[in-house]
PDB file of C-alpha atoms in Angstrom:
ATOM      1  CA  MET A 463     163.730 -29.735  49.138  1.00 58.00           C
ATOM      2  CA  ASN A 464     166.009 -27.406  50.541  1.00 79.00           C
ATOM      3  CA  MET A 465     167.713 -24.857  48.144  1.00 85.00           C
ATOM      4  CA  LEU A 466     171.554 -26.611  49.092  1.00 96.00           C
ATOM      5  CA  ASP A 467     170.540 -29.944  49.308  1.00 93.00           C
ATOM      6  CA  ASN A 468     173.757 -32.260  49.325  1.00 94.00           C
ATOM      7  CA  LYS A 469     175.947 -29.558  47.671  1.00 97.00           C
ATOM      8  CA  VAL A 470     179.509 -29.284  49.365  1.00 98.00           C
ATOM      9  CA  ILE A 471     180.229 -26.420  50.088  1.00 98.00           C
ATOM     10  CA  LEU A 472     183.556 -24.088  51.159  1.00 98.00           C
ATOM     11  CA  ILE A 473     182.931 -21.554  53.383  1.00 98.00           C
ATOM     12  CA  THR A 474     186.281 -19.487  54.383  1.00 98.00           C
ATOM     13  CA  GLY A 475     186.664 -17.486  57.253  1.00 96.00           C
ATOM     14  CA  GLY A 476     183.929 -19.783  58.801  1.00 96.00           C
ATOM     15  CA  LEU A 477     184.634 -18.574  62.510  1.00 95.00           C
ATOM     16  CA  GLY A 478     183.466 -14.665  61.338  1.00 93.00           C
ATOM     17  CA  THR A 479     180.268 -13.014  61.503  1.00 92.00           C
ATOM     18  CA  LEU A 480     179.222 -14.274  58.416  1.00 95.00           C
ATOM     19  CA  GLY A 481     181.209 -17.691  58.655  1.00 95.00           C
ATOM     20  CA  ARG A 482     179.308 -18.835  61.469  1.00 95.00           C
ATOM     21  CA  SER A 483     175.599 -17.678  60.382  1.00 95.00           C
ATOM     22  CA  ALA A 484     176.691 -19.329  56.943  1.00 97.00           C
ATOM     23  CA  ILE A 485     177.523 -22.724  58.525  1.00 97.00           C
ATOM     24  CA  LYS A 486     174.559 -23.371  60.467  1.00 97.00           C
ATOM     25  CA  MET A 487     172.235 -21.638  57.806  1.00 96.00           C
ATOM     26  CA  PHE A 488     173.833 -23.641  54.847  1.00 97.00           C
ATOM     27  CA  LEU A 489     173.728 -27.217  57.006  1.00 97.00           C
ATOM     28  CA  ASP A 490     170.234 -26.336  58.068  1.00 96.00           C
ATOM     29  CA  ARG A 491     169.237 -26.106  54.209  1.00 96.00           C
ATOM     30  CA  GLY A 492     170.933 -29.302  53.232  1.00 96.00           C
ATOM     31  CA  ALA A 493     174.585 -28.859  52.322  1.00 97.00           C
ATOM     32  CA  ILE A 494     177.418 -30.712  53.014  1.00 98.00           C
ATOM     33  CA  VAL A 495     179.834 -27.913  54.683  1.00 98.00           C
ATOM     34  CA  TYR A 496     183.772 -27.574  55.223  1.00 98.00           C
ATOM     35  CA  ALA A 497     184.818 -24.506  57.037  1.00 97.00           C
ATOM     36  CA  CYS A 498     187.904 -23.472  57.681  1.00 97.00           C
ATOM     37  CA  ASP A 499     189.538 -20.605  59.896  1.00 96.00           C
ATOM     38  CA  ARG A 500     193.021 -19.317  61.069  1.00 94.00           C
ATOM     39  CA  ILE A 501     191.324 -19.637  64.779  1.00 93.00           C
ATOM     40  CA  GLN A 502     190.302 -22.928  66.843  1.00 92.00           C
ATOM     41  CA  MET A 503     186.688 -23.627  66.886  1.00 92.00           C
ATOM     42  CA  ASP A 504     186.401 -24.219  70.272  1.00 90.00           C
ATOM     43  CA  ALA A 505     186.357 -20.563  70.777  1.00 90.00           C
ATOM     44  CA  TYR A 506     182.742 -20.835  69.644  1.00 93.00           C
ATOM     45  CA  PRO A 507     180.689 -23.873  71.229  1.00 93.00           C
ATOM     46  CA  ALA A 508     177.648 -23.215  69.215  1.00 93.00           C
ATOM     47  CA  THR A 509     179.378 -23.874  66.086  1.00 94.00           C
ATOM     48  CA  GLN A 510     181.353 -26.217  67.482  1.00 94.00           C
ATOM     49  CA  GLN A 511     178.193 -28.163  68.882  1.00 94.00           C
ATOM     50  CA  LEU A 512     177.413 -28.490  65.277  1.00 95.00           C
ATOM     51  CA  LEU A 513     179.898 -30.620  64.555  1.00 92.00           C
ATOM     52  CA  TYR A 514     178.202 -33.185  66.867  1.00 92.00           C
ATOM     53  CA  GLN A 515     174.906 -32.287  65.472  1.00 95.00           C
ATOM     54  CA  TYR A 516     175.527 -33.265  62.108  1.00 95.00           C
ATOM     55  CA  GLY A 517     178.241 -35.449  62.156  1.00 93.00           C
ATOM     56  CA  GLU A 518     181.503 -35.445  60.034  1.00 90.00           C
ATOM     57  CA  GLN A 519     179.582 -36.728  57.057  1.00 93.00           C
ATOM     58  CA  LYS A 520     177.661 -33.260  56.734  1.00 97.00           C
ATOM     59  CA  PHE A 521     179.842 -31.025  58.483  1.00 97.00           C
ATOM     60  CA  ARG A 522     184.009 -30.965  58.812  1.00 97.00           C
ATOM     61  CA  PHE A 523     186.415 -28.181  59.993  1.00 96.00           C
ATOM     62  CA  MET A 524     190.180 -27.223  59.473  1.00 96.00           C
ATOM     63  CA  GLN A 525     192.280 -24.647  61.524  1.00 96.00           C
ATOM     64  CA  ALA A 526     194.170 -23.046  58.319  1.00 96.00           C
ATOM     65  CA  ASP A 527     195.075 -19.810  56.965  1.00 96.00           C
ATOM     66  CA  VAL A 528     193.945 -19.760  53.396  1.00 96.00           C
ATOM     67  CA  CYS A 529     196.509 -17.390  52.353  1.00 95.00           C
ATOM     68  CA  GLU A 530     199.023 -19.939  52.347  1.00 96.00           C
ATOM     69  CA  GLU A 531     198.870 -21.844  49.269  1.00 97.00           C
ATOM     70  CA  SER A 532     199.704 -25.057  51.081  1.00 97.00           C
ATOM     71  CA  ASN A 533     196.592 -24.891  53.410  1.00 97.00           C
ATOM     72  CA  MET A 534     194.462 -24.524  50.398  1.00 98.00           C
ATOM     73  CA  ILE A 535     195.878 -27.496  48.809  1.00 98.00           C
ATOM     74  CA  SER A 536     195.270 -29.582  52.112  1.00 97.00           C
ATOM     75  CA  ILE A 537     191.663 -28.596  52.085  1.00 98.00           C
ATOM     76  CA  ILE A 538     190.833 -29.091  48.737  1.00 98.00           C
ATOM     77  CA  ASP A 539     192.826 -32.558  48.965  1.00 98.00           C
ATOM     78  CA  GLU A 540     190.429 -33.315  52.070  1.00 97.00           C
ATOM     79  CA  ILE A 541     187.438 -32.170  50.547  1.00 98.00           C
ATOM     80  CA  GLU A 542     187.872 -34.403  47.624  1.00 98.00           C
ATOM     81  CA  ASN A 543     188.986 -37.761  49.307  1.00 97.00           C
ATOM     82  CA  ALA A 544     185.744 -37.034  51.865  1.00 96.00           C
ATOM     83  CA  TYR A 545     183.153 -35.923  49.376  1.00 97.00           C
ATOM     84  CA  GLY A 546     184.437 -36.485  45.938  1.00 97.00           C
ATOM     85  CA  ARG A 547     183.959 -32.817  44.550  1.00 98.00           C
ATOM     86  CA  LEU A 548     182.945 -29.166  45.468  1.00 98.00           C
ATOM     87  CA  ASP A 549     180.051 -27.588  44.799  1.00 98.00           C
ATOM     88  CA  GLY A 550     180.750 -23.765  45.837  1.00 98.00           C
ATOM     89  CA  THR A 551     182.738 -21.737  47.750  1.00 98.00           C
ATOM     90  CA  TYR A 552     181.751 -18.850  49.918  1.00 98.00           C
ATOM     91  CA  HIS A 553     184.893 -16.668  50.480  1.00 98.00           C
ATOM     92  CA  THR A 554     184.464 -14.464  53.719  1.00 96.00           C
ATOM     93  CA  VAL A 555     188.089 -13.540  54.921  1.00 93.00           C
ATOM     94  CA  HIS A 556     189.146 -10.110  55.312  1.00 87.00           C
ATOM     95  CA  THR A 557     192.033  -8.067  56.686  1.00 87.00           C
ATOM     96  CA  ASN A 558     191.789  -4.118  57.619  1.00 86.00           C
ATOM     97  CA  VAL A 559     193.544  -1.623  58.920  1.00 90.00           C
ATOM     98  CA  TRP A 560     192.117   2.112  59.472  1.00 89.00           C
ATOM     99  CA  LYS A 561     194.874   4.735  58.289  1.00 92.00           C
ATOM    100  CA  PRO A 562     195.274   7.171  55.692  1.00 92.00           C
ATOM    101  CA  VAL A 563     198.119   6.821  53.433  1.00 93.00           C
ATOM    102  CA  LEU A 564     200.823   8.906  55.232  1.00 95.00           C
ATOM    103  CA  GLU A 565     200.068   6.968  58.174  1.00 95.00           C
ATOM    104  CA  LEU A 566     199.633   3.615  57.074  1.00 94.00           C
ATOM    105  CA  THR A 567     203.183   1.094  56.588  1.00 96.00           C
ATOM    106  CA  LEU A 568     203.920  -1.100  53.392  1.00 97.00           C
ATOM    107  CA  ALA A 569     203.616  -4.024  56.194  1.00 96.00           C
ATOM    108  CA  GLU A 570     200.068  -2.884  57.169  1.00 96.00           C
ATOM    109  CA  TRP A 571     199.022  -2.451  53.826  1.00 95.00           C
ATOM    110  CA  GLU A 572     200.477  -5.859  52.357  1.00 96.00           C
ATOM    111  CA  ALA A 573     198.687  -7.313  55.247  1.00 95.00           C
ATOM    112  CA  THR A 574     195.351  -5.984  54.416  1.00 95.00           C
ATOM    113  CA  ILE A 575     195.971  -6.952  50.490  1.00 96.00           C
ATOM    114  CA  ARG A 576     196.920 -10.127  51.404  1.00 96.00           C
ATOM    115  CA  GLY A 577     193.934 -10.719  53.672  1.00 96.00           C
ATOM    116  CA  THR A 578     191.281  -9.312  51.141  1.00 96.00           C
ATOM    117  CA  LEU A 579     192.387  -9.635  47.659  1.00 97.00           C
ATOM    118  CA  THR A 580     195.517 -12.222  48.009  1.00 97.00           C
ATOM    119  CA  SER A 581     193.385 -14.864  49.818  1.00 97.00           C
ATOM    120  CA  THR A 582     190.750 -14.785  47.246  1.00 98.00           C
ATOM    121  CA  PHE A 583     193.625 -15.350  44.622  1.00 98.00           C
ATOM    122  CA  VAL A 584     194.664 -18.309  46.663  1.00 98.00           C
ATOM    123  CA  VAL A 585     191.275 -20.133  47.507  1.00 98.00           C
ATOM    124  CA  ASN A 586     189.832 -19.640  43.846  1.00 98.00           C
ATOM    125  CA  LYS A 587     193.098 -20.808  42.443  1.00 98.00           C
ATOM    126  CA  TYR A 588     192.747 -24.057  44.500  1.00 98.00           C
ATOM    127  CA  ALA A 589     189.329 -24.607  44.488  1.00 98.00           C
ATOM    128  CA  LEU A 590     188.610 -24.358  40.753  1.00 98.00           C
ATOM    129  CA  PRO A 591     189.846 -27.638  39.493  1.00 98.00           C
ATOM    130  CA  LEU A 592     187.657 -29.632  41.798  1.00 98.00           C
ATOM    131  CA  MET A 593     184.769 -27.343  40.767  1.00 98.00           C
ATOM    132  CA  ILE A 594     185.324 -27.953  37.042  1.00 98.00           C
ATOM    133  CA  LYS A 595     185.962 -31.971  37.602  1.00 98.00           C
ATOM    134  CA  SER A 596     183.023 -31.798  39.393  1.00 97.00           C
ATOM    135  CA  GLY A 597     181.193 -30.459  36.577  1.00 97.00           C
ATOM    136  CA  GLY A 598     180.701 -27.259  37.394  1.00 98.00           C
ATOM    137  CA  GLY A 599     179.646 -25.042  40.243  1.00 97.00           C
ATOM    138  CA  SER A 600     179.249 -21.711  42.081  1.00 98.00           C
ATOM    139  CA  ILE A 601     181.986 -19.196  43.486  1.00 98.00           C
ATOM    140  CA  VAL A 602     180.734 -16.325  45.744  1.00 98.00           C
ATOM    141  CA  ASN A 603     183.522 -13.825  46.817  1.00 98.00           C
ATOM    142  CA  THR A 604     182.593 -11.269  49.825  1.00 97.00           C
ATOM    143  CA  SER A 605     183.577  -7.590  49.015  1.00 96.00           C
ATOM    144  CA  SER A 606     182.206  -4.731  50.673  1.00 92.00           C
ATOM    145  CA  ILE A 607     180.499  -1.700  49.956  1.00 90.00           C
ATOM    146  CA  LEU A 608     183.473   0.159  51.028  1.00 89.00           C
ATOM    147  CA  GLY A 609     184.800  -1.155  47.881  1.00 86.00           C
ATOM    148  CA  GLN A 610     183.042   1.080  46.156  1.00 88.00           C
ATOM    149  CA  ILE A 611     182.437   3.907  47.966  1.00 87.00           C
ATOM    150  CA  PRO A 612     185.268   5.817  49.770  1.00 84.00           C
ATOM    151  CA  SER A 613     185.751   5.986  53.555  1.00 87.00           C
ATOM    152  CA  LYS A 614     188.179   7.864  55.366  1.00 88.00           C
ATOM    153  CA  GLY A 615     191.383   5.691  56.686  1.00 87.00           C
ATOM    154  CA  CYS A 616     189.646   2.740  54.340  1.00 87.00           C
ATOM    155  CA  LEU A 617     192.846   2.692  51.769  1.00 92.00           C
ATOM    156  CA  ALA A 618     194.068  -0.664  51.821  1.00 93.00           C
ATOM    157  CA  TYR A 619     191.324  -2.662  52.833  1.00 93.00           C
ATOM    158  CA  GLY A 620     188.828  -0.648  49.739  1.00 94.00           C
ATOM    159  CA  ALA A 621     191.604  -1.229  47.483  1.00 94.00           C
ATOM    160  CA  GLY A 622     191.561  -4.769  48.156  1.00 95.00           C
ATOM    161  CA  LYS A 623     187.850  -5.065  48.260  1.00 96.00           C
ATOM    162  CA  ALA A 624     187.680  -3.128  44.828  1.00 96.00           C
ATOM    163  CA  GLY A 625     190.088  -5.421  43.306  1.00 97.00           C
ATOM    164  CA  ILE A 626     188.142  -8.520  44.488  1.00 97.00           C
ATOM    165  CA  ASN A 627     185.045  -7.058  42.383  1.00 97.00           C
ATOM    166  CA  GLN A 628     187.137  -6.890  39.038  1.00 98.00           C
ATOM    167  CA  PHE A 629     188.893 -10.502  40.188  1.00 98.00           C
ATOM    168  CA  THR A 630     185.900 -12.324  40.203  1.00 98.00           C
ATOM    169  CA  LYS A 631     183.964 -10.804  37.110  1.00 98.00           C
ATOM    170  CA  VAL A 632     187.149 -11.951  34.868  1.00 98.00           C
ATOM    171  CA  LEU A 633     187.054 -15.040  36.643  1.00 98.00           C
ATOM    172  CA  ALA A 634     183.292 -15.611  35.456  1.00 98.00           C
ATOM    173  CA  LEU A 635     184.508 -15.187  32.115  1.00 98.00           C
ATOM    174  CA  ASP A 636     187.415 -17.140  32.024  1.00 98.00           C
ATOM    175  CA  TYR A 637     185.938 -20.168  33.341  1.00 98.00           C
ATOM    176  CA  ALA A 638     182.284 -19.946  32.333  1.00 98.00           C
ATOM    177  CA  GLN A 639     182.986 -22.686  29.230  1.00 98.00           C
ATOM    178  CA  TYR A 640     183.368 -25.421  32.450  1.00 98.00           C
ATOM    179  CA  GLY A 641     180.332 -24.826  34.143  1.00 98.00           C
ATOM    180  CA  ILE A 642     181.749 -22.186  36.750  1.00 98.00           C
ATOM    181  CA  ARG A 643     179.703 -19.421  37.777  1.00 98.00           C
ATOM    182  CA  ALA A 644     181.329 -16.702  39.701  1.00 98.00           C
ATOM    183  CA  ASN A 645     179.526 -13.623  41.622  1.00 98.00           C
ATOM    184  CA  VAL A 646     180.264 -11.030  44.349  1.00 98.00           C
ATOM    185  CA  LEU A 647     178.741 -10.603  47.253  1.00 97.00           C
ATOM    186  CA  VAL A 648     178.914  -6.550  48.405  1.00 96.00           C
ATOM    187  CA  PRO A 649     177.717  -6.748  52.125  1.00 93.00           C
ATOM    188  CA  GLY A 650     177.347  -3.077  53.698  1.00 84.00           C
ATOM    189  CA  ASP A 651     177.147  -3.048  57.662  1.00 82.00           C
ATOM    190  CA  PHE A 652     176.423  -6.047  59.477  1.00 72.00           C
ATOM    191  CA  GLY A 653     176.940  -7.652  62.504  1.00 67.00           C
ATOM    192  CA  SER A 654     175.852 -10.946  64.476  1.00 61.00           C
ATOM    193  CA  THR A 655     172.712 -11.182  66.433  1.00 69.00           C
ATOM    194  CA  GLU A 656     174.879 -10.834  69.915  1.00 71.00           C
ATOM    195  CA  SER A 657     176.856  -7.565  68.734  1.00 65.00           C
ATOM    196  CA  LEU A 658     173.804  -6.113  66.880  1.00 66.00           C
ATOM    197  CA  ALA A 659     171.988  -6.368  70.706  1.00 68.00           C
ATOM    198  CA  ALA A 660     175.121  -4.762  71.954  1.00 69.00           C
ATOM    199  CA  GLN A 661     175.126  -1.856  69.364  1.00 68.00           C
ATOM    200  CA  SER A 662     175.808   1.548  70.835  1.00 81.00           C
ATOM    201  CA  GLU A 663     173.033   4.215  70.280  1.00 78.00           C
ATOM    202  CA  GLN A 664     175.736   6.776  68.348  1.00 81.00           C
ATOM    203  CA  ALA A 665     176.110   3.549  65.885  1.00 71.00           C
ATOM    204  CA  LYS A 666     172.116   2.811  65.764  1.00 76.00           C
ATOM    205  CA  ALA A 667     172.093   7.004  64.788  1.00 75.00           C
ATOM    206  CA  ALA A 668     174.772   6.710  62.273  1.00 74.00           C
ATOM    207  CA  MET A 669     173.014   3.681  60.244  1.00 70.00           C
ATOM    208  CA  LYS A 670     169.657   5.922  60.813  1.00 74.00           C
ATOM    209  CA  ASP A 671     171.339   8.372  58.597  1.00 72.00           C
ATOM    210  CA  ASN A 672     173.565   6.646  56.419  1.00 75.00           C
ATOM    211  CA  ALA A 673     170.944   3.680  54.992  1.00 77.00           C
ATOM    212  CA  MET A 674     167.675   3.834  53.942  1.00 79.00           C
ATOM    213  CA  LEU A 675     166.656   1.084  56.056  1.00 84.00           C
ATOM    214  CA  GLY A 676     168.033   2.533  58.675  1.00 81.00           C
ATOM    215  CA  ARG A 677     169.738  -0.072  60.785  1.00 79.00           C
ATOM    216  CA  SER A 678     172.440  -2.508  60.298  1.00 79.00           C
ATOM    217  CA  ALA A 679     172.071  -5.961  58.717  1.00 82.00           C
ATOM    218  CA  ASN A 680     172.008  -8.910  60.842  1.00 85.00           C
ATOM    219  CA  ALA A 681     174.288 -11.749  59.423  1.00 90.00           C
ATOM    220  CA  ASP A 682     171.490 -14.186  58.555  1.00 94.00           C
ATOM    221  CA  GLU A 683     170.194 -11.687  56.002  1.00 94.00           C
ATOM    222  CA  ILE A 684     173.706 -10.855  54.104  1.00 93.00           C
ATOM    223  CA  ASN A 685     173.978 -14.542  53.840  1.00 96.00           C
ATOM    224  CA  GLU A 686     170.525 -15.405  52.308  1.00 96.00           C
ATOM    225  CA  MET A 687     172.133 -13.672  49.327  1.00 96.00           C
ATOM    226  CA  ALA A 688     174.679 -16.444  49.762  1.00 97.00           C
ATOM    227  CA  CYS A 689     172.584 -19.179  49.998  1.00 97.00           C
ATOM    228  CA  PHE A 690     170.659 -17.942  46.510  1.00 97.00           C
ATOM    229  CA  LEU A 691     174.077 -17.599  44.449  1.00 98.00           C
ATOM    230  CA  LEU A 692     175.386 -21.217  46.071  1.00 98.00           C
ATOM    231  CA  SER A 693     171.957 -22.602  44.791  1.00 97.00           C
ATOM    232  CA  ASP A 694     170.509 -23.648  41.725  1.00 96.00           C
ATOM    233  CA  ALA A 695     168.499 -20.826  41.691  1.00 96.00           C
ATOM    234  CA  SER A 696     170.867 -18.619  40.474  1.00 97.00           C
ATOM    235  CA  SER A 697     171.789 -20.842  37.431  1.00 97.00           C
ATOM    236  CA  TYR A 698     171.684 -17.871  34.908  1.00 97.00           C
ATOM    237  CA  THR A 699     173.672 -15.552  37.143  1.00 97.00           C
ATOM    238  CA  THR A 700     177.063 -15.301  36.661  1.00 98.00           C
ATOM    239  CA  GLY A 701     180.003 -12.026  36.756  1.00 98.00           C
ATOM    240  CA  ALA A 702     177.858  -9.840  38.456  1.00 98.00           C
ATOM    241  CA  LEU A 703     178.073  -7.768  42.163  1.00 98.00           C
ATOM    242  CA  PHE A 704     175.036  -7.884  44.699  1.00 97.00           C
ATOM    243  CA  THR A 705     174.486  -5.624  46.805  1.00 94.00           C
ATOM    244  CA  VAL A 706     173.230  -6.004  50.572  1.00 91.00           C
ATOM    245  CA  ASP A 707     173.596  -3.071  52.322  1.00 87.00           C
ATOM    246  CA  GLY A 708     169.894  -1.548  53.029  1.00 84.00           C
ATOM    247  CA  GLY A 709     170.430   1.433  50.842  1.00 86.00           C
ATOM    248  CA  PHE A 710     173.549   2.508  51.733  1.00 80.00           C
ATOM    249  CA  HIS A 711     175.341   3.357  48.768  1.00 66.00           C
ATOM    250  CA  LEU A 712     172.453   5.412  47.380  1.00 64.00           C
TER     251      LEU A 712
END
């Protein structure tokens, strides 16, 4: 039996680096996947091909901005109508602007907080009722090592990601009685197979200096932890932060 057999899982940011990797991994491990993103799937033919490979009983996609409440309501309604339940959510959406405070505009601050922390609020708020109705489930919110370690110019993004950490801990406490587990995935530097192959020598050298394992992660390595947290193998795990950064934080 696969780790995620017949679990209905929502992946937000499904066409980002983590999202595309997660869609394929979760489908290969038996999950029923519903993914969404603001951009159209035809920009990523390999992911689009999974629609034909697995069919809509196993994989569906909606173009949507999960910061918008109406979009999340539509997503959850479609999941309930199609599958009758929701067993897990994997939230990977983010927005980032690298500027120190004196150069950061209020609009940039608000856009970054909206894309990180507010999106987490909206996704969790509207996914929770169906998960509770389904008898419980697992929430995985993606933070970042930059929500724990300060980096120059990473003001708004770092604050938003730090907020996700505390948000998820409180969520876990509030809804444990309903069989809901909520954990935070805290990745370090990562990329797709293609982007890592094209990584500059300067970037590779920086990772050798800053990470104990001396390299960036492939997105699949990050999603192995997400897969664990969404599966029954982590049934006694909630309210925790799981750092997958190659030792960058030490």
